[in-house]
Amino acid sequence: MDYTGTGVSVQEAEDVLVETAEEFPFSLVVWNDEVNTFDWVILSLVEVCGHTEEQAEQCALIIHYNGKYAVKKGSLTELKPMCEALLDRGISATIEETVAS
């Protein structure tokens, strides 16, 4: 099957999704708490994760309303120091393995 006008087949699209899942098998999850301020979480996401101010603000809102949010995807080697840096700042964070859908 060909996506209308794109020249991309369903198989090619599936291959890309599989490669992306294998390339970024882990997620850095930040959890909501009643201790840290929005400003502190936003600043930490900018400094630790390399987010833009806007990305960090959006993440903070999602964390607040949903209780948690995967703020970054990547390899365990890449995410582990970020997770530790957030924990050092008093922000609850974990690394979770990405589940293929």
mmCIF file of N, CA and C in Angstrom:
data_model
loop_
_atom_site.group_PDB
_atom_site.id
_atom_site.type_symbol
_atom_site.label_atom_id
_atom_site.label_comp_id
_atom_site.label_asym_id
_atom_site.label_seq_id
_atom_site.Cartn_x
_atom_site.Cartn_y
_atom_site.Cartn_z
ATOM 1 N N MET A 1 0.849 -1.181 0.000
ATOM 2 C CA MET A 1 0.000 0.000 0.000
ATOM 3 C C MET A 1 0.891 1.238 0.000
ATOM 4 N N ASP A 2 0.484 2.242 -0.724
ATOM 5 C CA ASP A 2 1.250 3.473 -0.860
ATOM 6 C C ASP A 2 0.484 4.597 -0.170
ATOM 7 N N TYR A 3 1.194 5.340 0.755
ATOM 8 C CA TYR A 3 0.557 6.504 1.346
ATOM 9 C C TYR A 3 0.331 7.518 0.247
ATOM 10 N N THR A 4 -0.843 8.078 0.188
ATOM 11 C CA THR A 4 -1.258 8.957 -0.896
ATOM 12 C C THR A 4 -0.214 10.024 -1.187
ATOM 13 N N GLY A 5 0.368 9.921 -2.367
ATOM 14 C CA GLY A 5 1.282 10.944 -2.844
ATOM 15 C C GLY A 5 2.654 10.974 -2.209
ATOM 16 N N THR A 6 2.936 10.104 -1.239
ATOM 17 C CA THR A 6 4.234 10.177 -0.561
ATOM 18 C C THR A 6 5.234 9.193 -1.126
ATOM 19 N N GLY A 7 4.756 8.134 -1.761
ATOM 20 C CA GLY A 7 5.667 7.118 -2.269
ATOM 21 C C GLY A 7 6.211 6.208 -1.179
ATOM 22 N N VAL A 8 5.631 6.262 0.024
ATOM 23 C CA VAL A 8 6.084 5.442 1.150
ATOM 24 C C VAL A 8 5.107 4.301 1.349
ATOM 25 N N SER A 9 5.614 3.079 1.350
ATOM 26 C CA SER A 9 4.749 1.919 1.543
ATOM 27 C C SER A 9 4.516 1.681 3.030
ATOM 28 N N VAL A 10 3.503 0.882 3.344
ATOM 29 C CA VAL A 10 3.207 0.523 4.727
ATOM 30 C C VAL A 10 4.413 -0.191 5.342
ATOM 31 N N GLN A 11 5.033 -1.097 4.597
ATOM 32 C CA GLN A 11 6.195 -1.826 5.109
ATOM 33 C C GLN A 11 7.331 -0.874 5.451
ATOM 34 N N GLU A 12 7.583 0.114 4.591
ATOM 35 C CA GLU A 12 8.641 1.085 4.871
ATOM 36 C C GLU A 12 8.323 1.885 6.129
ATOM 37 N N ALA A 13 7.068 2.267 6.298
ATOM 38 C CA ALA A 13 6.660 3.015 7.488
ATOM 39 C C ALA A 13 6.832 2.167 8.739
ATOM 40 N N GLU A 14 6.472 0.883 8.668
ATOM 41 C CA GLU A 14 6.643 -0.013 9.809
ATOM 42 C C GLU A 14 8.114 -0.188 10.143
ATOM 43 N N ASP A 15 8.968 -0.305 9.125
ATOM 44 C CA ASP A 15 10.405 -0.448 9.354
ATOM 45 C C ASP A 15 10.966 0.763 10.097
ATOM 46 N N VAL A 16 10.504 1.951 9.725
ATOM 47 C CA VAL A 16 10.962 3.168 10.392
ATOM 48 C C VAL A 16 10.533 3.163 11.850
ATOM 49 N N LEU A 17 9.299 2.762 12.135
ATOM 50 C CA LEU A 17 8.813 2.708 13.516
ATOM 51 C C LEU A 17 9.622 1.727 14.351
ATOM 52 N N VAL A 18 9.947 0.576 13.792
ATOM 53 C CA VAL A 18 10.740 -0.426 14.513
ATOM 54 C C VAL A 18 12.136 0.119 14.780
ATOM 55 N N GLU A 19 12.763 0.746 13.780
ATOM 56 C CA GLU A 19 14.100 1.303 13.957
ATOM 57 C C GLU A 19 14.094 2.385 15.031
ATOM 58 N N THR A 20 13.060 3.217 15.060
ATOM 59 C CA THR A 20 12.969 4.277 16.063
ATOM 60 C C THR A 20 12.839 3.677 17.452
ATOM 61 N N ALA A 21 12.024 2.649 17.614
ATOM 62 C CA ALA A 21 11.855 2.009 18.916
ATOM 63 C C ALA A 21 13.164 1.382 19.378
ATOM 64 N N GLU A 22 13.921 0.787 18.457
ATOM 65 C CA GLU A 22 15.187 0.176 18.826
ATOM 66 C C GLU A 22 16.237 1.235 19.130
ATOM 67 N N GLU A 23 16.183 2.365 18.442
ATOM 68 C CA GLU A 23 17.155 3.432 18.631
ATOM 69 C C GLU A 23 16.956 4.135 19.976
ATOM 70 N N PHE A 24 15.708 4.308 20.401
ATOM 71 C CA PHE A 24 15.383 4.980 21.658
ATOM 72 C C PHE A 24 14.568 4.046 22.543
ATOM 73 N N PRO A 25 15.217 3.036 23.133
ATOM 74 C CA PRO A 25 14.466 2.019 23.869
ATOM 75 C C PRO A 25 14.060 2.407 25.292
ATOM 76 N N PHE A 26 14.498 3.588 25.775
ATOM 77 C CA PHE A 26 14.180 3.977 27.149
ATOM 78 C C PHE A 26 13.586 5.379 27.194
ATOM 79 N N SER A 27 12.821 5.640 28.271
ATOM 80 C CA SER A 27 12.224 6.954 28.494
ATOM 81 C C SER A 27 12.615 7.459 29.876
ATOM 82 N N LEU A 28 12.936 8.736 29.950
ATOM 83 C CA LEU A 28 13.186 9.396 31.230
ATOM 84 C C LEU A 28 11.861 9.985 31.684
ATOM 85 N N VAL A 29 11.336 9.458 32.775
ATOM 86 C CA VAL A 29 10.009 9.853 33.272
ATOM 87 C C VAL A 29 10.173 10.728 34.509
ATOM 88 N N VAL A 30 9.536 11.886 34.487
ATOM 89 C CA VAL A 30 9.513 12.777 35.646
ATOM 90 C C VAL A 30 8.128 12.683 36.273
ATOM 91 N N TRP A 31 8.120 12.566 37.603
ATOM 92 C CA TRP A 31 6.885 12.365 38.362
ATOM 93 C C TRP A 31 6.480 13.649 39.077
ATOM 94 N N ASN A 32 5.188 13.860 39.199
ATOM 95 C CA ASN A 32 4.658 15.013 39.912
ATOM 96 C C ASN A 32 4.878 14.848 41.408
ATOM 97 N N ASP A 33 5.086 15.960 42.086
ATOM 98 C CA ASP A 33 5.158 15.946 43.549
ATOM 99 C C ASP A 33 4.588 17.259 44.071
ATOM 100 N N GLU A 34 4.497 17.367 45.351
ATOM 101 C CA GLU A 34 3.947 18.575 45.966
ATOM 102 C C GLU A 34 5.057 19.462 46.528
ATOM 103 N N VAL A 35 6.300 19.204 46.120
ATOM 104 C CA VAL A 35 7.446 19.904 46.686
ATOM 105 C C VAL A 35 8.046 20.915 45.710
ATOM 106 N N ASN A 36 8.329 20.464 44.496
ATOM 107 C CA ASN A 36 9.043 21.295 43.535
ATOM 108 C C ASN A 36 8.111 22.270 42.819
ATOM 109 N N THR A 37 8.623 23.471 42.576
ATOM 110 C CA THR A 37 7.838 24.486 41.876
ATOM 111 C C THR A 37 7.935 24.259 40.366
ATOM 112 N N PHE A 38 6.979 24.830 39.639
ATOM 113 C CA PHE A 38 7.023 24.778 38.180
ATOM 114 C C PHE A 38 8.340 25.363 37.681
ATOM 115 N N ASP A 39 8.727 26.508 38.250
ATOM 116 C CA ASP A 39 9.943 27.182 37.793
ATOM 117 C C ASP A 39 11.177 26.300 37.969
ATOM 118 N N TRP A 40 11.264 25.571 39.083
ATOM 119 C CA TRP A 40 12.409 24.704 39.333
ATOM 120 C C TRP A 40 12.431 23.521 38.359
ATOM 121 N N VAL A 41 11.282 22.935 38.113
ATOM 122 C CA VAL A 41 11.200 21.812 37.169
ATOM 123 C C VAL A 41 11.553 22.296 35.763
ATOM 124 N N ILE A 42 11.026 23.440 35.370
ATOM 125 C CA ILE A 42 11.314 23.984 34.043
ATOM 126 C C ILE A 42 12.803 24.272 33.893
ATOM 127 N N LEU A 43 13.393 24.954 34.855
ATOM 128 C CA LEU A 43 14.823 25.253 34.816
ATOM 129 C C LEU A 43 15.649 23.973 34.740
ATOM 130 N N SER A 44 15.263 22.968 35.505
ATOM 131 C CA SER A 44 15.992 21.700 35.527
ATOM 132 C C SER A 44 15.899 20.979 34.184
ATOM 133 N N LEU A 45 14.726 20.977 33.568
ATOM 134 C CA LEU A 45 14.577 20.333 32.264
ATOM 135 C C LEU A 45 15.396 21.053 31.195
ATOM 136 N N VAL A 46 15.484 22.361 31.281
ATOM 137 C CA VAL A 46 16.296 23.125 30.335
ATOM 138 C C VAL A 46 17.770 22.790 30.533
ATOM 139 N N GLU A 47 18.233 22.854 31.789
ATOM 140 C CA GLU A 47 19.658 22.652 32.068
ATOM 141 C C GLU A 47 20.103 21.199 31.946
ATOM 142 N N VAL A 48 19.287 20.275 32.392
ATOM 143 C CA VAL A 48 19.690 18.864 32.414
ATOM 144 C C VAL A 48 19.377 18.152 31.103
ATOM 145 N N CYS A 49 18.188 18.384 30.562
ATOM 146 C CA CYS A 49 17.729 17.631 29.388
ATOM 147 C C CYS A 49 17.922 18.377 28.074
ATOM 148 N N GLY A 50 18.308 19.648 28.148
ATOM 149 C CA GLY A 50 18.508 20.409 26.932
ATOM 150 C C GLY A 50 17.227 20.867 26.261
ATOM 151 N N HIS A 51 16.142 20.911 27.016
ATOM 152 C CA HIS A 51 14.863 21.372 26.460
ATOM 153 C C HIS A 51 14.902 22.878 26.233
ATOM 154 N N THR A 52 14.066 23.336 25.311
ATOM 155 C CA THR A 52 13.837 24.767 25.197
ATOM 156 C C THR A 52 12.923 25.167 26.349
ATOM 157 N N GLU A 53 12.829 26.454 26.590
ATOM 158 C CA GLU A 53 11.939 26.955 27.642
ATOM 159 C C GLU A 53 10.503 26.491 27.397
ATOM 160 N N GLU A 54 10.054 26.564 26.133
ATOM 161 C CA GLU A 54 8.677 26.174 25.788
ATOM 162 C C GLU A 54 8.459 24.674 25.999
ATOM 163 N N GLN A 55 9.423 23.855 25.574
ATOM 164 C CA GLN A 55 9.300 22.406 25.776
ATOM 165 C C GLN A 55 9.204 22.082 27.264
ATOM 166 N N ALA A 56 10.062 22.719 28.042
ATOM 167 C CA ALA A 56 10.091 22.462 29.483
ATOM 168 C C ALA A 56 8.778 22.876 30.152
ATOM 169 N N GLU A 57 8.217 24.000 29.733
ATOM 170 C CA GLU A 57 6.932 24.454 30.282
ATOM 171 C C GLU A 57 5.825 23.450 29.966
ATOM 172 N N GLN A 58 5.795 22.978 28.714
ATOM 173 C CA GLN A 58 4.773 21.999 28.323
ATOM 174 C C GLN A 58 4.929 20.715 29.125
ATOM 175 N N CYS A 59 6.163 20.255 29.286
ATOM 176 C CA CYS A 59 6.410 19.040 30.076
ATOM 177 C C CYS A 59 5.932 19.221 31.513
ATOM 178 N N ALA A 60 6.238 20.376 32.107
ATOM 179 C CA ALA A 60 5.845 20.638 33.494
ATOM 180 C C ALA A 60 4.324 20.605 33.661
ATOM 181 N N LEU A 61 3.614 21.164 32.696
ATOM 182 C CA LEU A 61 2.146 21.138 32.761
ATOM 183 C C LEU A 61 1.612 19.714 32.645
ATOM 184 N N ILE A 62 2.169 18.952 31.720
ATOM 185 C CA ILE A 62 1.723 17.559 31.548
ATOM 186 C C ILE A 62 2.020 16.757 32.806
ATOM 187 N N ILE A 63 3.200 16.945 33.394
ATOM 188 C CA ILE A 63 3.566 16.250 34.634
ATOM 189 C C ILE A 63 2.565 16.607 35.732
ATOM 190 N N HIS A 64 2.246 17.881 35.839
ATOM 191 C CA HIS A 64 1.325 18.342 36.880
ATOM 192 C C HIS A 64 -0.063 17.716 36.737
ATOM 193 N N TYR A 65 -0.592 17.705 35.530
ATOM 194 C CA TYR A 65 -1.963 17.220 35.326
ATOM 195 C C TYR A 65 -2.082 15.708 35.174
ATOM 196 N N ASN A 66 -1.039 15.047 34.678
ATOM 197 C CA ASN A 66 -1.106 13.591 34.467
ATOM 198 C C ASN A 66 -0.362 12.787 35.524
ATOM 199 N N GLY A 67 0.414 13.452 36.352
ATOM 200 C CA GLY A 67 1.144 12.742 37.404
ATOM 201 C C GLY A 67 2.536 12.298 37.002
ATOM 202 N N LYS A 68 2.795 12.191 35.708
ATOM 203 C CA LYS A 68 4.121 11.833 35.210
ATOM 204 C C LYS A 68 4.161 12.114 33.718
ATOM 205 N N TYR A 69 5.405 12.175 33.190
ATOM 206 C CA TYR A 69 5.556 12.368 31.752
ATOM 207 C C TYR A 69 6.958 11.945 31.336
ATOM 208 N N ALA A 70 7.029 11.280 30.189
ATOM 209 C CA ALA A 70 8.325 10.889 29.623
ATOM 210 C C ALA A 70 8.914 12.115 28.927
ATOM 211 N N VAL A 71 9.860 12.773 29.587
ATOM 212 C CA VAL A 71 10.388 14.040 29.096
ATOM 213 C C VAL A 71 11.496 13.866 28.058
ATOM 214 N N LYS A 72 12.053 12.649 27.966
ATOM 215 C CA LYS A 72 13.146 12.412 27.023
ATOM 216 C C LYS A 72 13.197 10.933 26.697
ATOM 217 N N LYS A 73 13.526 10.612 25.456
ATOM 218 C CA LYS A 73 13.711 9.227 25.040
ATOM 219 C C LYS A 73 15.145 9.065 24.578
ATOM 220 N N GLY A 74 15.714 7.882 24.800
ATOM 221 C CA GLY A 74 17.089 7.653 24.380
ATOM 222 C C GLY A 74 17.616 6.343 24.905
ATOM 223 N N SER A 75 18.915 6.202 24.833
ATOM 224 C CA SER A 75 19.561 4.990 25.336
ATOM 225 C C SER A 75 19.728 5.113 26.850
ATOM 226 N N LEU A 76 19.907 3.989 27.496
ATOM 227 C CA LEU A 76 20.118 3.971 28.939
ATOM 228 C C LEU A 76 21.366 4.771 29.293
ATOM 229 N N THR A 77 22.412 4.644 28.492
ATOM 230 C CA THR A 77 23.663 5.353 28.729
ATOM 231 C C THR A 77 23.465 6.868 28.675
ATOM 232 N N GLU A 78 22.617 7.323 27.761
ATOM 233 C CA GLU A 78 22.342 8.748 27.621
ATOM 234 C C GLU A 78 21.457 9.272 28.757
ATOM 235 N N LEU A 79 20.441 8.493 29.135
ATOM 236 C CA LEU A 79 19.439 8.967 30.093
ATOM 237 C C LEU A 79 19.853 8.833 31.556
ATOM 238 N N LYS A 80 20.708 7.882 31.868
ATOM 239 C CA LYS A 80 21.070 7.643 33.271
ATOM 240 C C LYS A 80 21.680 8.878 33.951
ATOM 241 N N PRO A 81 22.651 9.570 33.325
ATOM 242 C CA PRO A 81 23.169 10.770 33.988
ATOM 243 C C PRO A 81 22.132 11.880 34.125
ATOM 244 N N MET A 82 21.217 11.982 33.174
ATOM 245 C CA MET A 82 20.149 12.976 33.273
ATOM 246 C C MET A 82 19.232 12.660 34.445
ATOM 247 N N CYS A 83 18.882 11.388 34.584
ATOM 248 C CA CYS A 83 18.020 10.960 35.686
ATOM 249 C C CYS A 83 18.685 11.260 37.022
ATOM 250 N N GLU A 84 19.961 10.932 37.136
ATOM 251 C CA GLU A 84 20.690 11.180 38.386
ATOM 252 C C GLU A 84 20.775 12.675 38.692
ATOM 253 N N ALA A 85 20.967 13.500 37.653
ATOM 254 C CA ALA A 85 21.033 14.950 37.847
ATOM 255 C C ALA A 85 19.691 15.501 38.337
ATOM 256 N N LEU A 86 18.586 14.987 37.783
ATOM 257 C CA LEU A 86 17.264 15.421 38.246
ATOM 258 C C LEU A 86 17.029 14.974 39.687
ATOM 259 N N LEU A 87 17.407 13.747 40.006
ATOM 260 C CA LEU A 87 17.264 13.257 41.379
ATOM 261 C C LEU A 87 18.092 14.102 42.348
ATOM 262 N N ASP A 88 19.297 14.494 41.935
ATOM 263 C CA ASP A 88 20.155 15.346 42.768
ATOM 264 C C ASP A 88 19.512 16.699 43.040
ATOM 265 N N ARG A 89 18.639 17.136 42.130
ATOM 266 C CA ARG A 89 17.933 18.408 42.286
ATOM 267 C C ARG A 89 16.628 18.240 43.074
ATOM 268 N N GLY A 90 16.348 17.015 43.534
ATOM 269 C CA GLY A 90 15.140 16.767 44.312
ATOM 270 C C GLY A 90 13.904 16.491 43.479
ATOM 271 N N ILE A 91 14.100 16.233 42.196
ATOM 272 C CA ILE A 91 12.977 15.946 41.294
ATOM 273 C C ILE A 91 12.853 14.441 41.124
ATOM 274 N N SER A 92 11.648 13.916 41.307
ATOM 275 C CA SER A 92 11.407 12.478 41.174
ATOM 276 C C SER A 92 11.466 12.084 39.708
ATOM 277 N N ALA A 93 12.396 11.161 39.390
ATOM 278 C CA ALA A 93 12.560 10.725 38.006
ATOM 279 C C ALA A 93 12.956 9.259 37.978
ATOM 280 N N THR A 94 12.509 8.581 36.944
ATOM 281 C CA THR A 94 12.861 7.177 36.739
ATOM 282 C C THR A 94 13.149 6.967 35.259
ATOM 283 N N ILE A 95 13.789 5.840 34.967
ATOM 284 C CA ILE A 95 13.995 5.440 33.577
ATOM 285 C C ILE A 95 13.158 4.200 33.352
ATOM 286 N N GLU A 96 12.355 4.239 32.302
ATOM 287 C CA GLU A 96 11.487 3.098 31.973
ATOM 288 C C GLU A 96 11.793 2.611 30.572
ATOM 289 N N GLU A 97 11.704 1.315 30.406
ATOM 290 C CA GLU A 97 11.895 0.741 29.076
ATOM 291 C C GLU A 97 10.675 1.041 28.222
ATOM 292 N N THR A 98 10.918 1.492 27.005
ATOM 293 C CA THR A 98 9.828 1.803 26.091
ATOM 294 C C THR A 98 9.174 0.494 25.643
ATOM 295 N N VAL A 99 7.858 0.463 25.710
ATOM 296 C CA VAL A 99 7.103 -0.717 25.332
ATOM 297 C C VAL A 99 6.662 -0.562 23.887
ATOM 298 N N ALA A 100 6.971 -1.562 23.064
ATOM 299 C CA ALA A 100 6.551 -1.516 21.665
ATOM 300 C C ALA A 100 5.036 -1.678 21.598
ATOM 301 N N SER A 101 4.410 -0.898 20.714
ATOM 302 C CA SER A 101 2.944 -0.982 20.607
ATOM 303 C C SER A 101 2.541 -1.819 19.429
#
